[in-house]
Every structure is written in C-alpha cells, then in structure tokens.
Coordinates of N, CA and C in Angstrom, one line a residue:
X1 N 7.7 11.6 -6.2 CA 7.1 10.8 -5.2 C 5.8 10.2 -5.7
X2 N 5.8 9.2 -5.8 CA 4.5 8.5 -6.4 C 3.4 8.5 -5.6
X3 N 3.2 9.2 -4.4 CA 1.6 9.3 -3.7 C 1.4 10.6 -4.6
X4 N 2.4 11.7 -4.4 CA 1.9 13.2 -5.1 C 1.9 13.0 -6.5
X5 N 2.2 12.2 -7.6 CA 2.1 12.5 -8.6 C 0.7 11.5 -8.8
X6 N 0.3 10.5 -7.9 CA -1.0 10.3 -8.1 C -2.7 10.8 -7.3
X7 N -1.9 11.5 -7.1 CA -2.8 12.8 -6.4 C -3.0 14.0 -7.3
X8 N -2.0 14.3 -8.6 CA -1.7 15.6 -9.3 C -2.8 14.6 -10.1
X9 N -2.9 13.4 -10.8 CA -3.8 12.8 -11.5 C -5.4 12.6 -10.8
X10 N -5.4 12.9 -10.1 CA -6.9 13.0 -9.0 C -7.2 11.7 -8.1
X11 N -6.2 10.7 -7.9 CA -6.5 10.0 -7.0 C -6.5 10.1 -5.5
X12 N -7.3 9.5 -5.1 CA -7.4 9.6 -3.6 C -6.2 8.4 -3.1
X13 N -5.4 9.0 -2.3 CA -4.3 7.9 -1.4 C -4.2 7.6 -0.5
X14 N -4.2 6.7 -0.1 CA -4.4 5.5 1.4 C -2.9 4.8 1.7
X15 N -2.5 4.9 2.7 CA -1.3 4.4 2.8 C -1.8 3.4 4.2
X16 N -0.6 2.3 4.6 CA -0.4 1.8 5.6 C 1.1 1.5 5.6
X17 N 1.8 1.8 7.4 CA 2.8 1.6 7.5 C 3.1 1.8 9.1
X18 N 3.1 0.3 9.6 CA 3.4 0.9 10.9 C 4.2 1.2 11.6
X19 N 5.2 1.4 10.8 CA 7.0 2.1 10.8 C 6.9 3.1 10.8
X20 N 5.9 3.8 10.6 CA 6.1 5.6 10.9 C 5.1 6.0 11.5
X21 N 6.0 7.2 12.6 CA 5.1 7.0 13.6 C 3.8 8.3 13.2
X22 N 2.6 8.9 13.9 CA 1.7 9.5 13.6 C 2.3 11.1 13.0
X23 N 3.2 12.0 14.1 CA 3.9 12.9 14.0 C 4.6 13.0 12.8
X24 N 5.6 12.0 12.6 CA 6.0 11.8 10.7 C 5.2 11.3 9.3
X25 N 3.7 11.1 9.6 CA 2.9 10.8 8.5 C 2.8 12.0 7.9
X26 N 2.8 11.9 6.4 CA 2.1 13.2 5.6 C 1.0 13.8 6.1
X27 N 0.8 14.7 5.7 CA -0.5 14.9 6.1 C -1.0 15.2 4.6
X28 N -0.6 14.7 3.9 CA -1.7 14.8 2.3 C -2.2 13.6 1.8
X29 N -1.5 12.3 2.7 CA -1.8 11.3 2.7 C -2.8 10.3 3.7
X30 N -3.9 9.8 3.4 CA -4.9 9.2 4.4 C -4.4 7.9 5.0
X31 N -3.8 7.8 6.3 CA -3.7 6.5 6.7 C -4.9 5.7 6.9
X32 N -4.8 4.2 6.7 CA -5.5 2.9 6.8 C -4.6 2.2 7.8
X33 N -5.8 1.5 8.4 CA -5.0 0.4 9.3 C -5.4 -1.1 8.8
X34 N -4.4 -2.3 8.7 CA -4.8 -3.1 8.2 C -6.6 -3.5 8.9
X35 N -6.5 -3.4 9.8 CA -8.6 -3.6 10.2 C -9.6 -3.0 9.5
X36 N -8.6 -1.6 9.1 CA -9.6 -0.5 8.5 C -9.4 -0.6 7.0
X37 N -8.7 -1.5 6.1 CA -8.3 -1.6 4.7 C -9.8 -1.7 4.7
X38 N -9.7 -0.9 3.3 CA -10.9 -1.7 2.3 C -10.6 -2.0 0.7
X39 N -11.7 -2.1 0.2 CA -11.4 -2.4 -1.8 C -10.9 -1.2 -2.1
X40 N -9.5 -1.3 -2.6 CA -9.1 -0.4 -3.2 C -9.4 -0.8 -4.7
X41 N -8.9 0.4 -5.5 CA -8.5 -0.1 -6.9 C -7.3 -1.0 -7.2
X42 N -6.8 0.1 -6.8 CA -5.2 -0.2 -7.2 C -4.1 0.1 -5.8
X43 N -3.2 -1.3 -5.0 CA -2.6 -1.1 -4.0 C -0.8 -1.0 -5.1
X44 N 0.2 -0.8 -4.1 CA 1.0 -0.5 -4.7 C 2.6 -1.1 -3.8
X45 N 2.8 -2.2 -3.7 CA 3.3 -2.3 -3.0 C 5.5 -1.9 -2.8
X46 N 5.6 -0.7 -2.4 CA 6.9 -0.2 -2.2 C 7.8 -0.7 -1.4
X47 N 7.5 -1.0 0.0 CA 8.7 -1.9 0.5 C 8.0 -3.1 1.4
X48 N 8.6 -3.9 1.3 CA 8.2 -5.1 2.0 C 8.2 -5.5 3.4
X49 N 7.1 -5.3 4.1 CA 6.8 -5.5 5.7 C 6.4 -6.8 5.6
X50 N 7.2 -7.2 6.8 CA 7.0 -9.1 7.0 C 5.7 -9.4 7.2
X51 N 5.1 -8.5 8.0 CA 3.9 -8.8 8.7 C 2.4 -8.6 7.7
X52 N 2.6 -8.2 6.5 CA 1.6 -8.0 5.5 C 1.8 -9.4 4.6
X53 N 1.2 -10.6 4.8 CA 1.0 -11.5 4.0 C -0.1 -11.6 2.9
X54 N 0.7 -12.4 1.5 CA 0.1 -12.0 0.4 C -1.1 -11.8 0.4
X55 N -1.7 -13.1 1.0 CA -3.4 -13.1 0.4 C -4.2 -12.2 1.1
X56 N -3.5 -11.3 2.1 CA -4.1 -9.6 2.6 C -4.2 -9.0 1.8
X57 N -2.9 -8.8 1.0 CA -2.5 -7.5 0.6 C -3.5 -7.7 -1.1
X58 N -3.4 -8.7 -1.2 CA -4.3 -9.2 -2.5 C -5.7 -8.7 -2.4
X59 N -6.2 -9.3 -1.2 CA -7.9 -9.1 -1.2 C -8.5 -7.4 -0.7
X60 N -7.1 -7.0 -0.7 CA -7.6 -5.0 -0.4 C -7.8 -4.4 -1.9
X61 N -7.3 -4.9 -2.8 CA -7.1 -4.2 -4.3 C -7.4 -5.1 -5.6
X62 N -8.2 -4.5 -6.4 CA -8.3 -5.5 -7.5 C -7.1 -5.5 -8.3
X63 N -6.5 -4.3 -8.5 CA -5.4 -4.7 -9.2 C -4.2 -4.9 -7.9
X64 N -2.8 -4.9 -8.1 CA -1.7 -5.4 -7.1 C -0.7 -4.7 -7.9
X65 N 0.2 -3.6 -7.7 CA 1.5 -3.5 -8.6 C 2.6 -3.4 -7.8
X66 N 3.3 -5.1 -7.9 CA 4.4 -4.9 -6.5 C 5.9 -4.7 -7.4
X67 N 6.6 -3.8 -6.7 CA 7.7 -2.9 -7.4 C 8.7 -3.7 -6.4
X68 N 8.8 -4.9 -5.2 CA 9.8 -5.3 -4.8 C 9.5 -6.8 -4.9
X69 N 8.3 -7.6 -5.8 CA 8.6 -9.1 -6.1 C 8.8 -9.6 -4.7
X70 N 7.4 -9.2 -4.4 CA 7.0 -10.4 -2.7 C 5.5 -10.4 -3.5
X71 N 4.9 -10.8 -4.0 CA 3.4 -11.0 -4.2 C 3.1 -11.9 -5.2
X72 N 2.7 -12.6 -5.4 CA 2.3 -13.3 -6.4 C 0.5 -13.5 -6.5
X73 N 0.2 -14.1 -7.4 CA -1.3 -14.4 -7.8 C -2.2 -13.3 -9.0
X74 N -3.2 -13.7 -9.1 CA -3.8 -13.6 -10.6 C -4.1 -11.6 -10.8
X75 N -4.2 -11.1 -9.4 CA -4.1 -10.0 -9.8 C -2.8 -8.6 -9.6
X76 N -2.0 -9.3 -9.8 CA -1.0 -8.9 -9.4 C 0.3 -8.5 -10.5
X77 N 0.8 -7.5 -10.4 CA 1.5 -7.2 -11.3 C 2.9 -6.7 -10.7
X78 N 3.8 -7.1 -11.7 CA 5.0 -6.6 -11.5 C 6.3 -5.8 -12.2
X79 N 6.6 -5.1 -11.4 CA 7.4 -3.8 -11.6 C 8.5 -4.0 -12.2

C-alpha cells in the first residue's frame, strides 16, 4: 500500500477523498479537505475524481506524480 510504505520511510500522509466516508478512513492516515489543502511536497495522484481540477491539484504540491494520466503541467510527473 503506498501510504504505509511511505510512512515506513518517515513521511507524514495527507489524503483527500470524499468517497469514503469518516467511519472507513484509516486511521494512520491524516485527512485534508480540499479548503484545508496546503503545500505539500509531493501529491500523488491514484484515482481520478471529476471534481479535483488540474490547476488545484497542481498548486497543493511542488512535485505531482499522476499514476492515472489526468494532469498535465510543468510540475508534474508521470507514472
């Protein structure tokens, strides 16, 4: 699972998803709400929600590493 093996490396993880409801969130993982995003390092994007448009999901992270090819722009990388 890529939040726990970037947690076994010492990162701190922030997730957003408003498909799951509070009851089913990890509890190892720190929810954000897109109001509450801030500068991440590094976002990660795993599945694609309609409702997160690019130039959001860009300006929360300096880097971008999108693993389903919805993201484009200069800091953005792909999987």
């Amino acid at each position: 699972d890529i939040a726990r093996m970037l947690q076994d490396s010492g990162s701190d993880v922030y997730a957003i998803d408003s498909y799951v409801s509070d009851r089913k969130w990890p509890s190892s993982i720190s929810r954000v709400t897109r109001d509450g995003a801030r500068n991440f390092d590094l976002a990660i994007v795993v599945t694609e929600h309609g409702e997160f448009r690019e130039e959001w999901v860009r300006s929360c992270a300096s880097v971008v590493l999108d693993t389903r090819n919805f993201i484009e722009g200069a800091n953005v990388e792909k999987l």
